[in-house]
Amino acid sequence: MPSKLFSSPIGKKMGMALTGLILYGFLIGHLLGNLLLLKGDGGQAFNAYAEFLINHPLLIPAELFLVVVFLLHVYLAISVTRENRRARPVGYQATQSVGGRNFASYTMIYSGIIVLVFLVLHLKTFKYGDKAEGTLYDLVSATFQQTGYLVWYVIAMLVLGVHLWHAFQSAFQTLSVRSDKIRSLGLILCLILALGFGFLPVYLGILK
Amino acid sequence: MTEEQSRRKRDAGQSDCLSFTISIWRQQGLNDKGQMVSYPLKRVRPEMSFLEMLDVLNGELERKGEELPISFDSDCREGICGMCGLVINGVAHGPGHGTTTCQLYMRSFADGSTITIEPWRAAAFPVIKDLVVDRSAFDRIIQAGGYASINSGSAPDANSMLISQELASEAFDAAACIGCGACVASCKNASAMLFVSAKVKHLNILPQGQPERHKRTVAMVEAMQQEGFGNCTNEYECEAVCPKEIAVEHISFLNREYLKAKVAGK
Ligand code: HEM
Ligand code: SF4
Ligand code: FES
């Protein structure tokens, strides 16, 4: 019977919450690393950091772990969302929110899909991008000179922020921790992440 | 109109009656497609309950004899049986906190406004006719584990099982759930987590509920899944409409209990 844990409604939600929080952790680490772009040293520190990661023996296992966690999150998200649609085949003529439903909470699957598309493009541009011409820093700087790319990037980060806004308190509620402190922390974190990731390209592409 | 306004109108010799356009879901049977139909309704007294207003509307429909009266559920009409669930202007049990539809009064609605009335919507609660839904899915969840097997042979000694006042109150808060289904109706995923969590908690925290604790939790969650209710996405619409003000902390409790039961190998 314990095996049914992961196909049960509660098990699935706990899976989503755990995978989501691990991804959250990754985002925080990633943002901290990217802050090196602000150093104004022509990218020396940033390139050194990238070099350090690329040569780290644990990089491959860490990447594999993240890929599995991410795919699991997406798989559970789709499964949960489909079940939820099936549970209400006929909707209401009049709808009104009187509880905690908000823009972020009812668009989770859409914000998630945009993040997924973003991530694929992001990896293609930077991780597997053409670095023959120069360093990673050069590639990043050059990419954000393109206005279209810059705009899409900033919008995607705002969408990520919306996803994370509902996500943080939701994950903790699922895992049985509910408090106003968690709500406030979730709001602060999603603002830091969305504005942080959104500001870097603006800095590199326009301000610098 | 407040009681005060209505009294003043009456004193001045004016009618304090309200009129509405009632837009209501009509469906002949399980397999009928159904549609919204509008009825004008005059001479509604502000102190009438919502169900009395529907009785008046049905009286008019019967007098005219063109259409069958509107079917809706009700029993106690005093907020304790959970039969009278309606979605009113998009809100389960309508405006007002901690009240069932039968405890809602027409003074809560603006004179001349349109009131939209729909049945609970969920795959697990099929519409039988007009506003009446089949909520037997809840009964099957209760049958799966919402009981404590107690030897009822001879009466136990008084105070042989000590239960603190705090614990008794907490269990009673959970036991206040009347199984109305508003939590399901209001949830965008038609999730029954608030109902199940209340039922699980009120037995799981009492000594009488201990022997079947883990078995109960798992059986009720599985029954809930089998009935086709959706998954909770923590939007807290359920607690906002619950007439018994069951809080979403009960859902956190259920999640914890479920994990404990799984760890215990159930
Ligand atoms: C870096 C990327 C992501 C992070 C940090 C993240 C984080 C989270 C967290 C913490 C939750 C809350 C879990 C819960 O409600 O218990 C969540 C929910 C959700 N995520 Fe993500 N997520 C990410 C990407 C995605 C992607 C790519 C998709 C979809 C394709 C997605 C779809 C969803 C959906 C639909 C929910 C809502 C589930 C629900 O409310 O029950 N997420 N996410
Ligand atoms: S939890 Fe509240 S809304 Fe849900 S069935 Fe019980 S009383 Fe009704
Ligand atoms: S008729 Fe019993 S609660 Fe409304």
XYZ file of C-alpha atoms and ligand atoms in Angstrom:
529
model
C 0.000 0.000 0.000
C 2.734 2.569 0.700
C 3.458 2.383 -3.017
C 0.215 4.208 -3.716
C 1.688 7.272 -2.035
C 2.858 8.786 -5.299
C -0.315 8.164 -7.223
C -2.505 9.556 -4.454
C -3.758 13.135 -4.560
C -1.767 14.033 -1.459
C 1.387 12.218 -2.562
C 1.342 13.976 -5.914
C 0.979 17.355 -4.299
C 3.823 16.569 -1.904
C 5.927 15.564 -4.894
C 5.137 18.853 -6.618
C 5.946 20.792 -3.484
C 9.292 19.030 -2.894
C 10.443 19.226 -6.508
C 9.266 22.841 -6.682
C 11.205 23.797 -3.566
C 14.363 22.111 -4.858
C 14.032 24.133 -8.074
C 13.490 27.189 -5.910
C 16.777 26.456 -4.174
C 18.507 26.155 -7.518
C 17.112 29.517 -8.648
C 18.459 31.227 -5.532
C 21.911 29.750 -6.118
C 21.793 30.662 -9.789
C 20.861 34.265 -9.047
C 23.663 34.607 -6.497
C 26.149 33.354 -9.105
C 24.791 35.719 -11.739
C 25.216 38.707 -9.461
C 28.914 38.480 -10.377
C 27.852 40.007 -13.712
C 27.376 43.285 -11.842
C 30.997 43.474 -10.721
C 32.072 45.700 -13.583
C 35.347 43.825 -14.120
C 34.674 42.979 -17.739
C 33.307 39.617 -16.672
C 36.466 38.235 -15.051
C 34.806 37.043 -11.854
C 31.766 35.711 -13.728
C 33.895 33.754 -16.203
C 36.031 32.351 -13.413
C 32.920 31.207 -11.589
C 31.561 29.574 -14.775
C 34.904 27.897 -15.317
C 34.893 26.606 -11.750
C 31.436 25.066 -12.224
C 32.242 23.502 -15.576
C 35.302 21.763 -14.176
C 33.642 20.647 -10.987
C 33.386 16.837 -10.764
C 29.936 17.076 -9.214
C 28.536 19.209 -12.037
C 27.194 16.312 -14.120
C 25.482 14.516 -11.227
C 23.998 17.837 -10.042
C 22.704 18.601 -13.516
C 21.185 15.147 -13.886
C 19.533 15.534 -10.512
C 18.034 18.879 -11.520
C 16.788 17.505 -14.834
C 15.043 14.611 -13.080
C 13.535 16.921 -10.469
C 12.355 19.326 -13.150
C 10.817 16.627 -15.338
C 9.093 15.138 -12.304
C 7.657 18.552 -11.443
C 6.362 19.027 -14.977
C 4.955 15.491 -15.140
C 3.098 15.905 -11.837
C 1.897 19.380 -12.847
C 0.328 18.041 -16.030
C -1.170 15.021 -14.293
C -2.663 17.092 -11.451
C -3.995 19.771 -13.810
C -5.664 17.194 -16.089
C -7.342 15.476 -13.138
C -8.534 18.822 -11.878
C -10.099 19.700 -15.225
C -11.849 16.336 -15.317
C -13.226 16.888 -11.824
C -15.272 19.902 -13.033
C -16.467 19.125 -16.577
C -19.231 21.760 -16.529
C -18.295 25.165 -15.181
C -20.323 28.005 -13.697
C -22.003 30.862 -15.581
C -21.140 33.255 -12.778
C -17.847 32.999 -10.924
C -16.502 35.022 -8.075
C -13.502 34.561 -5.812
C -14.125 35.039 -2.110
C -11.111 33.147 -0.754
C -7.474 33.133 -1.771
C -7.765 32.530 -5.499
C -5.772 35.056 -7.462
C -4.236 35.602 -10.860
C -1.137 33.606 -9.945
C -3.003 30.633 -8.512
C -5.298 29.949 -11.425
C -2.655 30.413 -14.092
C -0.027 28.066 -12.603
C -0.049 25.685 -15.547
C 0.312 28.539 -18.050
C 3.055 30.330 -16.149
C 4.714 26.927 -15.785
C 4.600 26.237 -19.516
C 6.086 29.658 -20.291
C 8.893 28.924 -17.827
C 9.447 25.572 -19.549
C 9.727 27.205 -22.990
C 11.992 29.853 -21.541
C 14.234 27.263 -19.987
C 14.717 25.335 -23.224
C 15.624 28.528 -25.109
C 17.790 29.725 -22.237
C 19.857 26.527 -22.186
C 20.179 26.604 -25.949
C 21.389 30.213 -25.969
C 23.805 30.095 -23.070
C 24.699 26.598 -21.968
C 24.942 25.182 -25.477
C 25.539 28.530 -27.183
C 28.463 29.233 -29.490
C 31.367 30.286 -27.300
C 34.034 30.006 -29.972
C 34.175 33.783 -30.388
C 34.819 34.584 -26.748
C 33.948 33.864 -23.152
C 30.529 33.155 -21.634
C 30.452 36.753 -20.476
C 30.928 37.973 -24.050
C 28.099 35.740 -25.219
C 25.779 36.959 -22.463
C 26.586 40.610 -23.114
C 26.148 40.258 -26.858
C 22.836 38.404 -26.500
C 21.272 41.131 -24.416
C 22.162 43.763 -26.997
C 19.274 42.277 -29.009
C 16.202 44.201 -27.897
C 13.732 41.433 -28.804
C 15.607 38.854 -26.752
C 15.942 41.243 -23.863
C 12.217 42.012 -23.775
C 11.228 38.333 -23.941
C 13.716 37.515 -21.200
C 12.405 40.166 -18.828
C 8.785 39.175 -19.478
C 9.614 35.508 -18.875
C 11.196 36.445 -15.549
C 8.077 38.315 -14.495
C 6.014 35.250 -15.404
C 8.393 33.133 -13.327
C 7.812 35.556 -10.463
C 4.056 35.052 -10.766
C 4.535 31.253 -10.658
C 6.749 31.523 -7.617
C 4.356 33.861 -5.816
C 1.615 31.257 -5.482
C 4.098 28.390 -5.358
C 6.000 29.142 -2.188
C 3.165 29.296 0.345
C 1.348 26.541 -1.544
C 4.293 24.177 -1.208
C 4.540 24.839 2.510
C 0.799 24.392 3.039
C 1.006 21.067 1.192
C 3.892 20.055 3.420
C 1.820 21.035 6.443
C 3.424 24.333 7.371
C 1.143 27.322 7.216
C 1.902 30.736 8.617
C 1.794 34.394 7.707
C 5.598 34.520 7.936
C 5.856 31.959 5.127
C 3.463 34.032 3.023
C 5.532 37.175 3.487
C 8.781 35.318 2.893
C 7.301 33.871 -0.314
C 6.387 37.322 -1.559
C 9.830 38.741 -0.760
C 11.608 35.807 -2.383
C 9.551 35.889 -5.563
C 10.161 39.621 -5.901
C 13.912 39.200 -5.350
C 14.110 36.373 -7.896
C 11.911 37.943 -10.576
C 13.415 41.427 -10.242
C 16.942 40.065 -9.818
C 16.832 37.846 -12.909
C 14.935 40.560 -14.765
C 17.372 43.338 -13.883
C 20.602 41.623 -14.983
C 19.807 41.663 -18.730
C 18.588 45.255 -18.491
C 21.877 46.159 -16.828
C 23.990 44.324 -19.396
C 21.954 45.333 -22.433
C 21.026 48.936 -21.678
C 22.549 50.475 -18.557
C 26.151 49.364 -18.877
C -32.071 47.022 2.441
C -31.293 46.946 6.142
C -33.989 46.186 8.734
C -33.884 49.866 9.682
C -34.463 51.111 6.116
C -37.221 48.602 5.616
C -38.983 49.661 8.830
C -38.747 53.319 7.825
C -40.282 52.559 4.424
C -43.108 50.636 6.020
C -43.754 53.444 8.530
C -43.982 55.930 5.645
C -46.651 53.744 4.071
C -44.400 52.642 1.198
C -43.928 49.038 0.197
C -40.594 47.677 1.353
C -40.800 44.754 -1.071
C -37.901 43.964 -3.366
C -37.943 42.769 -6.950
C -35.333 40.694 -8.739
C -34.543 38.918 -11.947
C -33.844 35.333 -10.980
C -31.565 33.594 -13.473
C -31.644 29.933 -12.661
C -30.288 26.599 -13.964
C -33.076 24.403 -15.353
C -32.306 20.788 -16.224
C -34.977 18.138 -16.650
C -32.918 15.140 -15.651
C -29.517 13.520 -15.411
C -29.007 13.386 -19.162
C -30.623 16.681 -20.120
C -28.218 19.378 -21.262
C -29.817 22.098 -19.194
C -29.784 25.895 -19.534
C -30.147 29.126 -17.615
C -33.689 30.563 -17.531
C -34.629 34.020 -16.218
C -37.742 34.797 -14.181
C -38.824 38.223 -12.987
C -39.924 38.136 -9.349
C -41.719 40.931 -7.492
C -42.963 41.343 -3.933
C -40.040 39.671 -2.209
C -39.928 40.663 1.429
C -36.446 41.548 2.744
C -36.808 39.229 5.723
C -37.608 36.212 3.546
C -34.952 33.541 3.478
C -33.448 32.604 0.133
C -35.366 29.333 0.085
C -38.648 31.096 0.897
C -37.977 33.332 -2.093
C -37.657 30.176 -4.233
C -40.886 28.849 -2.683
C -42.637 32.057 -3.757
C -41.199 31.747 -7.262
C -42.365 28.127 -7.417
C -45.834 29.205 -6.256
C -46.009 31.609 -9.191
C -44.775 28.956 -11.633
C -47.425 26.561 -10.384
C -50.172 29.173 -10.650
C -49.185 29.929 -14.227
C -48.968 26.216 -14.936
C -46.661 26.609 -17.948
C -43.555 25.163 -16.397
C -42.706 22.671 -13.699
C -41.611 24.228 -10.425
C -37.878 24.468 -9.758
C -36.396 21.518 -7.892
C -33.998 22.330 -5.078
C -32.934 20.528 -1.925
C -33.653 21.570 1.613
C -34.491 19.919 4.881
C -33.852 21.607 8.224
C -33.890 25.202 6.972
C -31.914 26.147 10.046
C -28.356 25.683 8.880
C -27.559 22.252 10.256
C -28.401 19.564 7.711
C -26.308 20.641 4.742
C -28.945 19.907 2.106
C -29.536 23.371 0.707
C -26.407 24.022 -1.313
C -26.765 26.538 -4.157
C -24.191 28.600 -5.958
C -25.527 32.141 -5.819
C -23.896 34.800 -7.993
C -20.853 32.547 -8.283
C -20.456 31.921 -4.556
C -21.395 28.675 -2.821
C -24.173 29.466 -0.300
C -24.131 33.058 -1.552
C -22.862 36.169 0.240
C -22.432 36.101 3.989
C -19.885 34.346 6.160
C -20.458 31.019 7.855
C -24.017 30.610 6.579
C -25.894 28.064 4.528
C -28.288 29.073 1.762
C -31.312 28.603 4.044
C -29.810 31.104 6.481
C -29.355 33.751 3.820
C -31.946 36.560 3.728
C -33.183 38.547 0.779
C -32.118 41.824 2.404
C -28.565 40.804 1.400
C -29.408 41.515 -2.255
C -29.795 44.896 -3.941
C -33.327 45.734 -5.066
C -33.728 45.260 -8.819
C -30.605 43.144 -9.248
C -30.221 39.870 -11.119
C -29.499 36.831 -8.979
C -27.787 33.890 -10.663
C -28.507 30.484 -9.118
C -26.642 27.342 -10.152
C -26.211 23.838 -8.755
C -22.951 22.527 -7.260
C -20.670 21.688 -10.189
C -18.443 18.627 -9.923
C -18.038 15.393 -11.829
C -18.549 13.614 -8.516
C -21.835 15.475 -7.850
C -23.983 14.863 -10.923
C -26.980 17.165 -11.366
C -30.155 15.119 -11.016
C -32.640 17.878 -11.709
C -32.481 21.680 -11.797
C -30.535 22.590 -8.651
C -30.505 19.138 -7.057
C -27.229 17.216 -7.141
C -26.372 13.705 -6.033
C -23.974 13.993 -3.107
C -23.801 10.297 -2.307
C -20.072 10.411 -3.154
C -19.651 11.978 0.307
C -21.586 9.098 1.882
C -19.261 6.588 0.251
C -16.222 8.472 1.577
C -17.721 8.307 5.082
C -18.462 4.613 4.655
C -14.811 4.060 3.743
C -13.560 5.217 7.139
C -15.583 7.966 8.783
C -16.511 5.866 11.788
C -14.936 4.431 14.940
C -15.615 0.783 15.771
C -16.673 0.864 19.400
C -17.988 -2.026 21.433
C -21.414 -0.780 22.398
C -22.184 -3.703 24.729
C -22.346 -2.316 28.245
C -22.038 1.314 29.219
C -18.427 2.240 30.140
C -17.671 3.789 33.529
C -18.007 7.530 33.542
C -14.684 9.340 33.050
C -12.829 6.139 32.252
C -11.491 7.842 29.155
C -10.173 11.311 29.906
C -10.325 13.882 27.122
C -9.136 17.431 27.764
C -11.403 20.354 27.058
C -8.950 21.635 24.421
C -8.939 18.355 22.556
C -12.692 18.006 22.766
C -13.140 21.521 21.340
C -10.703 20.871 18.553
C -12.455 17.653 17.600
C -15.784 19.393 17.827
C -14.636 22.172 15.481
C -13.855 19.509 12.903
C -17.037 17.559 13.608
C -19.067 20.693 12.863
C -18.818 19.856 9.135
C -22.321 19.167 7.851
C -21.227 17.579 4.589
C -22.905 20.242 2.477
C -20.313 20.124 -0.303
C -19.802 23.882 -0.608
C -16.058 23.303 -0.363
C -16.201 21.126 -3.492
C -18.510 23.558 -5.273
C -16.264 26.551 -4.654
C -12.966 24.880 -5.484
C -11.837 25.353 -9.052
C -10.638 21.741 -8.970
C -13.791 20.398 -7.282
C -11.525 19.050 -4.546
C -13.067 17.467 -1.457
C -10.002 17.919 0.736
C -11.687 20.227 3.253
C -14.565 17.814 3.832
C -12.298 14.759 4.109
C -9.820 16.579 6.340
C -12.597 17.604 8.740
C -13.957 14.060 8.891
C -10.510 12.523 9.366
C -9.473 15.001 12.014
C -12.505 14.765 14.221
C -11.926 11.044 14.727
C -8.130 10.889 14.435
C -7.396 13.174 17.369
C -9.716 11.454 19.844
C -8.755 8.327 21.804
C -11.736 6.426 20.392
C -10.406 6.982 16.894
C -6.887 5.669 17.503
C -7.221 1.952 16.630
C -8.357 2.707 13.087
C -6.435 5.939 12.691
C -4.076 5.158 9.797
C -6.472 2.809 8.087
C -9.170 5.475 8.174
C -6.943 8.197 6.712
C -5.811 6.083 3.780
C -9.249 4.592 3.086
C -10.967 7.972 3.046
C -8.326 9.578 0.822
C -8.553 6.655 -1.596
C -12.341 6.836 -1.645
C -12.108 10.561 -2.347
C -9.811 9.901 -5.294
C -12.018 7.134 -6.663
C -15.058 9.384 -6.635
C -13.261 11.727 -9.012
C -12.761 14.812 -6.861
C -9.848 17.015 -7.925
C -6.545 17.819 -6.224
C -6.094 20.688 -3.810
C -4.046 23.576 -5.206
C -4.159 25.652 -2.037
C -6.353 28.504 -3.189
C -8.412 28.496 0.011
C -11.778 29.176 -1.636
C -13.248 26.289 0.378
C -12.699 27.747 3.828
C -14.143 31.081 2.684
C -17.519 29.526 1.828
C -17.706 26.783 4.452
C -20.834 27.447 6.523
C -19.139 25.832 9.517
C -15.905 27.781 9.031
C -13.721 24.692 8.817
C -10.209 26.102 8.321
C -7.664 24.922 5.737
C -5.346 23.997 8.622
C -7.429 20.819 8.624
C -6.037 20.069 5.171
C -2.466 20.483 6.438
C -3.410 18.086 9.220
C -4.770 15.567 6.721
C -1.595 15.759 4.619
C 0.477 15.087 7.722
C -1.758 12.201 8.797
C -1.621 10.690 5.346
C 2.170 10.779 5.316
C 2.278 9.230 8.805
C -0.070 6.457 7.694
C 2.109 5.728 4.666
C 5.261 5.700 6.810
C 3.471 3.265 9.116
C 3.017 1.039 6.086
C -0.734 1.442 5.588
C 12.217 26.803 -12.102
C 11.103 26.406 -12.317
C 9.975 26.113 -11.350
C 9.886 26.283 -9.985
C 10.928 26.853 -9.036
C 8.574 25.834 -9.594
C 8.097 25.831 -8.301
C 6.854 25.393 -7.935
C 6.391 25.224 -6.592
C 7.224 25.460 -5.332
C 5.091 24.842 -6.651
C 4.163 24.613 -5.479
C 3.845 23.198 -5.261
C 2.582 23.018 -4.457
O 1.582 23.655 -4.776
O 2.587 22.247 -3.529
C 4.727 24.788 -8.025
C 3.466 24.470 -8.490
C 3.167 24.280 -9.822
N 4.053 24.250 -10.869
Fe 5.942 24.822 -10.796
N 7.889 25.412 -10.711
C 8.726 25.549 -11.802
C 8.456 25.200 -13.110
C 7.257 24.687 -13.564
C 6.973 24.237 -14.904
C 7.978 24.214 -16.044
C 5.663 23.838 -14.929
C 4.799 23.300 -16.033
C 4.871 22.909 -17.101
C 5.116 24.052 -13.619
C 3.820 23.823 -13.270
C 3.319 23.960 -12.009
C 1.929 23.847 -11.687
C 0.773 23.548 -12.649
C 1.834 24.053 -10.320
C 0.582 24.142 -9.530
C 0.249 22.894 -8.940
C -0.760 23.160 -7.937
O -1.071 24.311 -7.632
O -1.223 22.166 -7.470
N 6.113 24.547 -12.796
N 5.815 25.112 -8.803
S -16.062 21.323 5.122
Fe -17.576 22.997 5.267
S -18.119 23.395 3.121
Fe -17.170 21.366 3.156
S -18.822 19.901 3.423
Fe -18.096 20.378 5.499
S -19.419 22.074 6.155
Fe -19.692 21.946 3.932
S -31.756 23.308 4.697
Fe -30.558 22.332 6.244
S -28.731 23.508 6.158
Fe -30.016 24.594 4.805
